[in-house]
Short mmCIF file of C-alpha atoms in Angstrom, two decimals:
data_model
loop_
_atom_site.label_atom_id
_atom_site.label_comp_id
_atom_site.label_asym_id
_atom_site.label_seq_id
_atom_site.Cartn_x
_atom_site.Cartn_y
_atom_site.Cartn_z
CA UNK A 3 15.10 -15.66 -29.68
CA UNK A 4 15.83 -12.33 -32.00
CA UNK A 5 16.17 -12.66 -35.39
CA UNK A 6 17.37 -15.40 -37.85
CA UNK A 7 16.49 -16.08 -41.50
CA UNK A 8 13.08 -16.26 -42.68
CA UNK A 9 12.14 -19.56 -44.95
CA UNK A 10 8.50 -18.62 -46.31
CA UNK A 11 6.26 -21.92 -45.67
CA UNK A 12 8.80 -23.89 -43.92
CA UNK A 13 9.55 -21.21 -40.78
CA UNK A 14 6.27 -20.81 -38.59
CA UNK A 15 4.87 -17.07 -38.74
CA UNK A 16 3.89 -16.98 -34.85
CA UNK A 17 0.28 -14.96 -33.34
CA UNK A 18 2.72 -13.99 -30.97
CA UNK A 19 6.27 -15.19 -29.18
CA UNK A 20 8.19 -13.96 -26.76
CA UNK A 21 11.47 -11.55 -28.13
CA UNK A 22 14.23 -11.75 -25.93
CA UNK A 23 18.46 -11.84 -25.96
CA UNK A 24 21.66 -11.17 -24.28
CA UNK A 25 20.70 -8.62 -21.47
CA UNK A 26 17.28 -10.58 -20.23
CA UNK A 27 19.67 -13.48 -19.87
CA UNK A 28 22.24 -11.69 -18.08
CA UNK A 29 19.47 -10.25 -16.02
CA UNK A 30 18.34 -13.49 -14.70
CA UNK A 31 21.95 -15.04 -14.27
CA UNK A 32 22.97 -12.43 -12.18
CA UNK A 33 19.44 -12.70 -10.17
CA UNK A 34 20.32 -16.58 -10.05
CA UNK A 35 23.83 -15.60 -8.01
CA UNK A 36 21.94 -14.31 -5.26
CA UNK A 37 21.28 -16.08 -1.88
CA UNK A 38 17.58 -15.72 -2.30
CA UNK A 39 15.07 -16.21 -5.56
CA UNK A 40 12.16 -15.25 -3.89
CA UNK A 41 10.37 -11.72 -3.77
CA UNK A 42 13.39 -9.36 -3.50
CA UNK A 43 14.79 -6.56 -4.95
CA UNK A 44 14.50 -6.73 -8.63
CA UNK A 45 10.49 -7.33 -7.41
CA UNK A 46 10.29 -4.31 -5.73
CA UNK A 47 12.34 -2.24 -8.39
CA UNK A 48 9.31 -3.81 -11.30
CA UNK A 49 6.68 -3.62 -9.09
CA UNK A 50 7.57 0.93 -8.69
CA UNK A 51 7.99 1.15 -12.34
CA UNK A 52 4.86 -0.68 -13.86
CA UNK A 53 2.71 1.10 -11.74
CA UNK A 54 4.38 4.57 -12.69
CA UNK A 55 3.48 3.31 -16.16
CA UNK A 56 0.13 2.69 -14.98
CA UNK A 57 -0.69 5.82 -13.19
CA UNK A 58 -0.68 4.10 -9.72
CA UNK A 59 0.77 4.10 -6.33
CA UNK A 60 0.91 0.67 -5.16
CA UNK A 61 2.17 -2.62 -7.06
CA UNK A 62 2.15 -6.46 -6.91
CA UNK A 63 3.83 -8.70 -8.70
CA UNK A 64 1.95 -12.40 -8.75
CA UNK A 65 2.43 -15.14 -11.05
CA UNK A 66 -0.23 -14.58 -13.46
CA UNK A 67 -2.85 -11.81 -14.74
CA UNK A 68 -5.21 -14.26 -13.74
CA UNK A 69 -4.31 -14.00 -10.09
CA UNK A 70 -3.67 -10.33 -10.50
CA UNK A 71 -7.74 -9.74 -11.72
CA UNK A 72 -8.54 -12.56 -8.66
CA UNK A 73 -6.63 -9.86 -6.29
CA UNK A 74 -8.41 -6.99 -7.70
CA UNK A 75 -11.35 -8.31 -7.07
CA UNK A 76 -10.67 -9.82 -3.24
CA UNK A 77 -9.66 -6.25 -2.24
CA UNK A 78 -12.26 -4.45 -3.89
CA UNK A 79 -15.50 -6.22 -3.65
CA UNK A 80 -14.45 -9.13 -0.82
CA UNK A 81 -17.50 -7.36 1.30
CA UNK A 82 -20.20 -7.24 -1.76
CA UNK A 83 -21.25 -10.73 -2.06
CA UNK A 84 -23.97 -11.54 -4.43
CA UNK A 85 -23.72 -8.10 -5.90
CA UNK A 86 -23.79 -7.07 -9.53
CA UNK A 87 -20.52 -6.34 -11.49
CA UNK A 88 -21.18 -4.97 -15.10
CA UNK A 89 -18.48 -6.96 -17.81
CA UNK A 90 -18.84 -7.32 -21.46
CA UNK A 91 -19.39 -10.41 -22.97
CA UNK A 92 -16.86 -10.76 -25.58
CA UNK A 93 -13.93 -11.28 -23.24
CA UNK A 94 -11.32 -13.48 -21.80
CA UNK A 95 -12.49 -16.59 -18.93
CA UNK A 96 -9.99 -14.86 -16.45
CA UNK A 97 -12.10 -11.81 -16.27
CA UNK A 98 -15.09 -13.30 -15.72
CA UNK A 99 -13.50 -16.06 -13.71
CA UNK A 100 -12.88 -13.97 -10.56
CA UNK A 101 -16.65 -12.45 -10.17
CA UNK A 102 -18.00 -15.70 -9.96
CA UNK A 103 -15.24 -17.74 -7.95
CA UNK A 104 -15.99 -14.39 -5.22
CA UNK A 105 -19.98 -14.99 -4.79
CA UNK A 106 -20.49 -11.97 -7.21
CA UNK A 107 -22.90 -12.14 -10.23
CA UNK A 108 -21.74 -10.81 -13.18
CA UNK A 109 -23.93 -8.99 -15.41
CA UNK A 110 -22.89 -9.10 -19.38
CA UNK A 111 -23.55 -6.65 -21.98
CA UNK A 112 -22.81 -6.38 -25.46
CA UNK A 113 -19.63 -5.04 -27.22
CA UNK A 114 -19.04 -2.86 -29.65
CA UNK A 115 -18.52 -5.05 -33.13
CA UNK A 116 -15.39 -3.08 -34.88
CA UNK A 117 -13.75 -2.21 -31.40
CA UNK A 118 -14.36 -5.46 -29.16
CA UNK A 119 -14.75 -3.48 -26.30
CA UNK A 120 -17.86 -2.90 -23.87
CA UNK A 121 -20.65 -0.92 -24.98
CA UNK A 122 -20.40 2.35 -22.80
CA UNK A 123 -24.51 3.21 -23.53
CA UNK A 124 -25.20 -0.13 -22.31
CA UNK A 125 -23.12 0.01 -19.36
CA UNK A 126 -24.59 2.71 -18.00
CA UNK A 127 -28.09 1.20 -19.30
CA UNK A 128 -27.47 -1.45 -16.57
CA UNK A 129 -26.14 -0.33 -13.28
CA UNK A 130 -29.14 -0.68 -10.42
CA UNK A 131 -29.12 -0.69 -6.97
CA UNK A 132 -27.50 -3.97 -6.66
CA UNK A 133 -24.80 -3.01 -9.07
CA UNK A 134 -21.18 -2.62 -6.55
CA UNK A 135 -18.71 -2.87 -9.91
CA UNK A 136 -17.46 -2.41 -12.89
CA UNK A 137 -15.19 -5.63 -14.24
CA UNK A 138 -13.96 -3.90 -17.93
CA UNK A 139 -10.98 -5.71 -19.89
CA UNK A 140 -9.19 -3.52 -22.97
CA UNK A 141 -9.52 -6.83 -25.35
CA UNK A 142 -6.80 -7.17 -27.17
CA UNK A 143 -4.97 -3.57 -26.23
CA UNK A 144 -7.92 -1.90 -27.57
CA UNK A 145 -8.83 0.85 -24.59
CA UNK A 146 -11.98 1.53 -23.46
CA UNK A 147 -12.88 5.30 -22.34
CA UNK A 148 -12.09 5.60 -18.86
CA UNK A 149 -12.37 8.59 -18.15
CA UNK A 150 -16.58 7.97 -19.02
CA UNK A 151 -15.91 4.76 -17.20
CA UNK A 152 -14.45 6.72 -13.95
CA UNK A 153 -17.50 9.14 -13.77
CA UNK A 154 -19.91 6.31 -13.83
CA UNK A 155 -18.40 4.83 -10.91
CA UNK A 156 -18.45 7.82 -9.03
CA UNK A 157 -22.21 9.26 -9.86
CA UNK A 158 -23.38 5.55 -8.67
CA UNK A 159 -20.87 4.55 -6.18
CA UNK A 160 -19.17 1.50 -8.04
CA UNK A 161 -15.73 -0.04 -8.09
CA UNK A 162 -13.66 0.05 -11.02
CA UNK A 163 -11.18 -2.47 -12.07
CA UNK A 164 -9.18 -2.32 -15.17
CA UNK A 165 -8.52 -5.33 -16.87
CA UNK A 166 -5.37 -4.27 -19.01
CA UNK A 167 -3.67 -8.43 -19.40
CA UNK A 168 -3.89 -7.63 -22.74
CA UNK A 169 -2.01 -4.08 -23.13
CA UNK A 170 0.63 -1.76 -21.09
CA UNK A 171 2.20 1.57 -21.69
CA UNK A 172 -1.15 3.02 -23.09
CA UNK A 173 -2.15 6.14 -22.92
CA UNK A 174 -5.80 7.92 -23.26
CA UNK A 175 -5.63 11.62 -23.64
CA UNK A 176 -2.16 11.65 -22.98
CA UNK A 177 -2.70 9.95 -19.41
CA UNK A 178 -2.24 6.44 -18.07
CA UNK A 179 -5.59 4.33 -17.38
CA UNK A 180 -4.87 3.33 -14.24
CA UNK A 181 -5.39 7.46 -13.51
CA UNK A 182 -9.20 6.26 -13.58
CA UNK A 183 -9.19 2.84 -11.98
CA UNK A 184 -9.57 1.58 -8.43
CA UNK A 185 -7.55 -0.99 -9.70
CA UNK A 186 -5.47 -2.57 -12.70
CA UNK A 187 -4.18 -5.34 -13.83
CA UNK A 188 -1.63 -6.51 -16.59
CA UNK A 189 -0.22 -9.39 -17.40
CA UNK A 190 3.37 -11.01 -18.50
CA UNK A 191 2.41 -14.09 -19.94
CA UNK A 192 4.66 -15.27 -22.68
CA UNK A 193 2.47 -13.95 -25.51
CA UNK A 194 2.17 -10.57 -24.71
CA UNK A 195 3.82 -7.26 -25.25
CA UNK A 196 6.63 -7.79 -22.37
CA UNK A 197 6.90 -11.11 -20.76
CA UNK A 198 8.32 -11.75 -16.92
CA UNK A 199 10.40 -14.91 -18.14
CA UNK A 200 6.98 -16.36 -19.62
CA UNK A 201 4.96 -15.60 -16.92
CA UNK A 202 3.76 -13.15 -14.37
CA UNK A 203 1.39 -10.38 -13.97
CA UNK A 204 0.71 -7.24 -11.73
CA UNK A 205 -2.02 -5.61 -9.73
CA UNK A 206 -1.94 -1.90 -9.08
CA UNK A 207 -4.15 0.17 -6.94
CA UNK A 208 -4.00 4.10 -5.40
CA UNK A 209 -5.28 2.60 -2.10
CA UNK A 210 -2.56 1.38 -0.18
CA UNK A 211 -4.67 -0.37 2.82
CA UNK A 212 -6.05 -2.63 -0.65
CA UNK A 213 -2.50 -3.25 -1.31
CA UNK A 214 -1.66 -4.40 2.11
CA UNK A 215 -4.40 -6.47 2.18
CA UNK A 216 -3.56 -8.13 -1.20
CA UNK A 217 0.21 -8.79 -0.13
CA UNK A 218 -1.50 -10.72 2.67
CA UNK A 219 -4.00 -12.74 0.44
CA UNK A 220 -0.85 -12.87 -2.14
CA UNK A 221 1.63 -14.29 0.15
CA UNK A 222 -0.41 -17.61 1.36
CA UNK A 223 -2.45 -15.54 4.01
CA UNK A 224 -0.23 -14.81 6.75
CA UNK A 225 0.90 -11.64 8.42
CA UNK A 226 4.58 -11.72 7.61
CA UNK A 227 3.88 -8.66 5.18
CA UNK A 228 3.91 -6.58 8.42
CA UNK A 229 6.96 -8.38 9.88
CA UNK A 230 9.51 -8.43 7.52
CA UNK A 231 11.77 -7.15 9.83
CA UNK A 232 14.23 -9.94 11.18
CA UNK A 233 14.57 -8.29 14.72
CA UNK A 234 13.03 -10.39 17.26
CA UNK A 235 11.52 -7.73 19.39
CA UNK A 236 9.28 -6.99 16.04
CA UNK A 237 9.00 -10.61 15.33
CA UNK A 238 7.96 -12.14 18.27
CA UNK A 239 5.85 -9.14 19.44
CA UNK A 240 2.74 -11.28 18.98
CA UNK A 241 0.32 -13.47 20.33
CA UNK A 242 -2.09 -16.10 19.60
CA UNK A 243 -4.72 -16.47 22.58
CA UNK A 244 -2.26 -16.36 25.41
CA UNK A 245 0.54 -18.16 23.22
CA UNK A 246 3.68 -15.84 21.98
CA UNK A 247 4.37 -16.60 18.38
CA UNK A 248 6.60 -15.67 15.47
CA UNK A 249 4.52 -12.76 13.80
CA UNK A 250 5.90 -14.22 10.47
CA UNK A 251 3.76 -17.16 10.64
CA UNK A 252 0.63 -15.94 11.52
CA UNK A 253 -2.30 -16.08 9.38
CA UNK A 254 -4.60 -13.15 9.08
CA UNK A 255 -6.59 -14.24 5.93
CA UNK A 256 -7.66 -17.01 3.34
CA UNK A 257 -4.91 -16.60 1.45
CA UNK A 258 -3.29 -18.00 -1.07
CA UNK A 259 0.70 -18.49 -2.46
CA UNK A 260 0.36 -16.22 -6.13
CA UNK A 261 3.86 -14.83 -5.61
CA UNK A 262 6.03 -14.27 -8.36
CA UNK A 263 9.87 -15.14 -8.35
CA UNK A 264 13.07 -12.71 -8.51
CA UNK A 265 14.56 -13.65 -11.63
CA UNK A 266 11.19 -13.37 -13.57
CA UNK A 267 11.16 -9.60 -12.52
CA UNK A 268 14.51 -9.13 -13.40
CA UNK A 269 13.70 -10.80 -17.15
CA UNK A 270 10.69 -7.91 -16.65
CA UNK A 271 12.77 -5.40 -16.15
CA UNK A 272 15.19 -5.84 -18.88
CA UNK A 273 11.93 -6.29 -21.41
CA UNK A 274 10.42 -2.86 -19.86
CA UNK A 275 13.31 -1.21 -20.56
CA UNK A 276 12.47 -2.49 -24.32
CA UNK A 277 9.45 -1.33 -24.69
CA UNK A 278 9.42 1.80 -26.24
CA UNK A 279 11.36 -0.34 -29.05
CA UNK A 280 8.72 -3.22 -28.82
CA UNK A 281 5.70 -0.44 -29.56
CA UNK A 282 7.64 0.98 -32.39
CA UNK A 283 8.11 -2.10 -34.03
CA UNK A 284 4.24 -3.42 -33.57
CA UNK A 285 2.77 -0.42 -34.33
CA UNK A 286 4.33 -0.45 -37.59
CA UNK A 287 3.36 -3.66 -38.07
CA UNK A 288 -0.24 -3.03 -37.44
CA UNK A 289 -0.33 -0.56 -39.62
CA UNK A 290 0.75 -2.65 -42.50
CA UNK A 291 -1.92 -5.01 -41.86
CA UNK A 292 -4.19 -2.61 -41.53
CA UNK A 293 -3.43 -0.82 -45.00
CA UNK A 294 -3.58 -4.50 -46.72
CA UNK A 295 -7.05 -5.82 -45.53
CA UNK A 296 -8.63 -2.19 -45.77
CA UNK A 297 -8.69 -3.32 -49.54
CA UNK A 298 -11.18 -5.44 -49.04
CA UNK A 299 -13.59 -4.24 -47.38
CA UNK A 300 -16.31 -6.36 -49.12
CA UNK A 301 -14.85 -8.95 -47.03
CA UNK A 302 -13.48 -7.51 -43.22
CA UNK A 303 -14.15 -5.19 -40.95
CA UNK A 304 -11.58 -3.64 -39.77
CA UNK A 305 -10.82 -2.47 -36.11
CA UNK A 306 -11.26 1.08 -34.55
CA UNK A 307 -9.72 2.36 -31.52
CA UNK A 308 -12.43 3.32 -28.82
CA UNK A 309 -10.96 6.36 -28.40
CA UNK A 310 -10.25 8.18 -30.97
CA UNK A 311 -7.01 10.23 -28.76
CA UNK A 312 -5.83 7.17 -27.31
CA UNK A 313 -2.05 5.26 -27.74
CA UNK A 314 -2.99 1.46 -28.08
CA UNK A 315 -0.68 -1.15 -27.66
CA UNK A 316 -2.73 -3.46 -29.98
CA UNK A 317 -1.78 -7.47 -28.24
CA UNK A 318 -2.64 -8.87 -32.10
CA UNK A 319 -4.18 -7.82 -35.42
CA UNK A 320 -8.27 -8.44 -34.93
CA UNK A 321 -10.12 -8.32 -37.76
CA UNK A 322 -14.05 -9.52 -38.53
CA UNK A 323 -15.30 -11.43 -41.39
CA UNK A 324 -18.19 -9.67 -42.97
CA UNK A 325 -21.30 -11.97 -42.48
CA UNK A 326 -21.76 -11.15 -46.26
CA UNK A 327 -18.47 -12.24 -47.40
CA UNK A 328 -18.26 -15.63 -48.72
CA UNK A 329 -15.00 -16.32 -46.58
CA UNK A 330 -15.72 -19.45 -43.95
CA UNK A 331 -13.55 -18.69 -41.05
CA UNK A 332 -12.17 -21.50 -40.57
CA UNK A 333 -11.66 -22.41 -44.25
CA UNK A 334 -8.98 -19.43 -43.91
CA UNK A 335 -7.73 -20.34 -40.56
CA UNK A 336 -7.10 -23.77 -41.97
CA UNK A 337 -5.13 -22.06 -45.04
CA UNK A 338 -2.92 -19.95 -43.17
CA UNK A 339 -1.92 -22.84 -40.79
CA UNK A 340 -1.05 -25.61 -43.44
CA UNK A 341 0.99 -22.84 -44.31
CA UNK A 342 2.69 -22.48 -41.28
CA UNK A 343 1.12 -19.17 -40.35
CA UNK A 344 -0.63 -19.01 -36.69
CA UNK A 345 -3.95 -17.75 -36.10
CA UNK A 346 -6.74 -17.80 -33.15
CA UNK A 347 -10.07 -16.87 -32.62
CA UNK A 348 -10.89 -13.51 -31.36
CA UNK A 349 -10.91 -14.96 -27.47
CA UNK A 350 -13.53 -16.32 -25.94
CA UNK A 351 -16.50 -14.27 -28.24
CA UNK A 352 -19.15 -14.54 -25.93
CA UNK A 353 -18.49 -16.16 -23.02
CA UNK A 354 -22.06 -17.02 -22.29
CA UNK A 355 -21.67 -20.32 -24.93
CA UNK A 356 -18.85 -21.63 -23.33
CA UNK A 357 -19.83 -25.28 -21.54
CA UNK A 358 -18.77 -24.08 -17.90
CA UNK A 359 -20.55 -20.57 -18.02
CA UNK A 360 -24.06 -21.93 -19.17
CA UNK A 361 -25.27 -22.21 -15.61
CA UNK A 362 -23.42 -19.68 -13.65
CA UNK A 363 -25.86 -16.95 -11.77
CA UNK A 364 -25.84 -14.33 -13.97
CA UNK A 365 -27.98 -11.52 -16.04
CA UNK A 366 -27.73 -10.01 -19.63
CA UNK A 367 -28.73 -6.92 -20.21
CA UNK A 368 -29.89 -5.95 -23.93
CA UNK A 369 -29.24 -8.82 -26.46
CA UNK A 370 -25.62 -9.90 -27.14
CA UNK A 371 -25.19 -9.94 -30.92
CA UNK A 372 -21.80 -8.38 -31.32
CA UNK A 373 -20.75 -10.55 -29.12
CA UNK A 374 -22.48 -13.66 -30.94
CA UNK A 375 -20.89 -12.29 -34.25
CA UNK A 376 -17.37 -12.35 -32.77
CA UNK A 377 -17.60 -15.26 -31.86
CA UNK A 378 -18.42 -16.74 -35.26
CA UNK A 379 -16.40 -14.46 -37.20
CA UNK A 380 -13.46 -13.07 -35.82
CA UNK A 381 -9.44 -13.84 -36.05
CA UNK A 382 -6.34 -12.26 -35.04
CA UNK A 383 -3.64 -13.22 -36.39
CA UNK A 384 -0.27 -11.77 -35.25
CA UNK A 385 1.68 -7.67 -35.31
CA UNK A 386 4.23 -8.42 -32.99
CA UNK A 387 7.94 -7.31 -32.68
CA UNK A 388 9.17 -10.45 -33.65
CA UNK A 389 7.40 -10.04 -37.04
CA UNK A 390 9.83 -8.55 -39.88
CA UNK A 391 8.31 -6.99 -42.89
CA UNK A 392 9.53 -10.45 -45.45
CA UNK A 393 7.31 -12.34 -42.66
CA UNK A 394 4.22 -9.87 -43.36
CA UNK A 395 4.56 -10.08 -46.76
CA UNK A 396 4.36 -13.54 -46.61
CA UNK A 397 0.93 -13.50 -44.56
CA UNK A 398 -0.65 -11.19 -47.29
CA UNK A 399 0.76 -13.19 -50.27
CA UNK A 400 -0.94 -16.10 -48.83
CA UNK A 401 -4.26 -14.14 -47.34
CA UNK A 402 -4.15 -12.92 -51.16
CA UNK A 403 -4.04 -16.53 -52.93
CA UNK A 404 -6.80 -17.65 -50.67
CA UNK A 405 -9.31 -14.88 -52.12
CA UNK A 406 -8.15 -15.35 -55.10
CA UNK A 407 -9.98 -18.87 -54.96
CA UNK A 408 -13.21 -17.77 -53.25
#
């Protein structure tokens, strides 16, 4: 779980694991004495203080990010079918995912190539009168400008839906992007910077009529969000056609069950209470990483924050292979893992030359080439808090004896 001895080439150097001890177990252990596991009060105590961190009024928890940008999208663009949302290319399936399971068409423009993020010119190049949103993921923690991002939306009228699974706790200017967005969305999965028991994710809005609504959808459709009052007088104070009925199971919408469970949220809360300590400890880490490859900059390219005044909770350490360089990507991938150091592609690169999004209904706008390029070239491998400074040393001294045989 924490921290144990570190045996260079036999001990696995992880991308990214969860970090977790005493008080997350005690956390759940005590949530497991309750009477009910359920939605309950360690939800409602996680779902107030994410979106505080977020810079919004209303919270969900749900059982994955990939729900929570599913959500985001029901609430905010359930009336715009066939409509045009505006996402970047280089991104995650989940992001995409949502647009197209709702009847929207997404519309995909390029990225920028040493911040992985959407190109803000192009953006703005693309809205037209069918455009209704704006579907914009920080890729690996990097955040985009949202404050540009926010006065789009409002000079043409869009929606704007923050796709944060990859980050949380950052800051642009000093204030939380969710200050900007209709809605955001984070996620707990086990890899990331906090983790709900392995799982879990949130979606956030200022609206709270869109939060209703998604509690509904969330909670398998029916209208027991508005009666969770026990009394019978409130209960019962319902009919269907001309037959009384418990209010509790009555179904108002298509929904769906993407509920999260009590003791994840109480894991949560322990791990939010962490992490200030988590940044610390991955920021540092980033750093050295960054310092080590910037000597070489005949063969990376290195990654830049969007904005320059932002806090970024980087997810990984991304990093590009120089076209020029005589690296092969996966010649190094293969040479860090036989060495028992873990490394992925940069995501999905572009989406667009994945097998199940070659015949979706969409447009590109502009050409895609940064996106192309990431996909070919990128890596991350991992910064996390789990990652001590004998286990980075290890990762150069190995990145090191590969070059040396190029």
């Amino acid at each position: 779980m924490e921290n144990h001895p570190f045996v260079p080439g036999k001990d696995k150097v992880y991308y990214s694991r969860a970090i977790f001890g005493d008080r997350e177990i005690a956390s759940v252990l005590e949530c497991l004495n309750n009477d009910w596991l359920g939605v309950g009060k360690y939800t409602r105590v996680f779902e107030k203080q994410v979106a505080e961190i977020f810079g919004q009024k209303f919270a969900l928890f749900v059982n994955s990010g990939s729900s929570a940008n599913f959500l985001a999208v029901r609430a905010l663009l359930n009336g715009a079918r066939y409509g045009e949302v505006i996402t970047p290319a280089c991104t995650f399936a989940t992001t995409v995912n949502p647009l197209i399971e709702s009847g929207l068409v997404p519309v995909f423009v390029d990225v920028e190539p040493d911040t992985y993020n959407v190109d803000l010119d192009l953006v703005e190049e693309a809205i037209n009168p069918h455009t209704v949103g704006l579907m914009i993921p920080h890729l690996i923690g990097n955040l985009n400008d949202m404050a540009r991002l926010r006065r789009m939306a409002d000079e043409y009228g869009l929606m704007l839906i923050e796709d944060s699974c990859d980050s949380i706790g950052g800051t642009i200017r000093g204030e939380p992007t969710g200050k900007y967005a209709d809605a955001s969305t984070t996620s707990f999965y086990a890899s990331h910077i906090i983790t709900a028991m392995g799982g879990g994710g949130m979606v956030m809005f200022k609206n709270q009529v869109n939060a209703e609504f998604t509690q509904t959808i969330r909670d398998w459709g029916r209208a027991s969000a508005e009666y969770y009052d026990e009394h019978p007088d409130i209960r019962f104070n319902f009919f269907l056609d001309d037959v009384q009925y418990d209010g509790k199971f009555v179904f108002r919408e298509l929904g769906f069950n993407f509920k999260a469970l009590d003791p994840q949220a109480a894991f949560g809360l322990v791990q939010l209470s962490r992490l200030s300590e988590f940044d610390q400890i991955r920021k540092r880490n980033f750093k050295i990483l960054y310092d080590f490859f910037a000597g070489f900059p005949e063969h990376f390219m290195l990654p830049r924050q969007a904005v320059a005044e932002s806090d970024v909770r980087w997810l990984a350490y991304p990093l590009i292979i120089r076209e020029s360089s005589p690296i092969k990507r996966t010649d190094l991938m293969l040479y860090m893992e036989e060495r028992n150091i873990q490394t992925r592609v940069l995501f999905a690169g572009n989406i667009l030359r994945h097998p199940p999004y070659k015949d979706i209904s969409h447009f590109v706008h502009g050409n895609l080439t940064n996106s192309d390029m990431i996909l070919a070239q990128g890596i991350l491998i991992g910064c996390h808090h789990g990652l001590r400074q004998e286990h980075l040393d290890y990762v150069m001294d190995t990145i090191k004896s590969y070059l040396q045989k190029i």
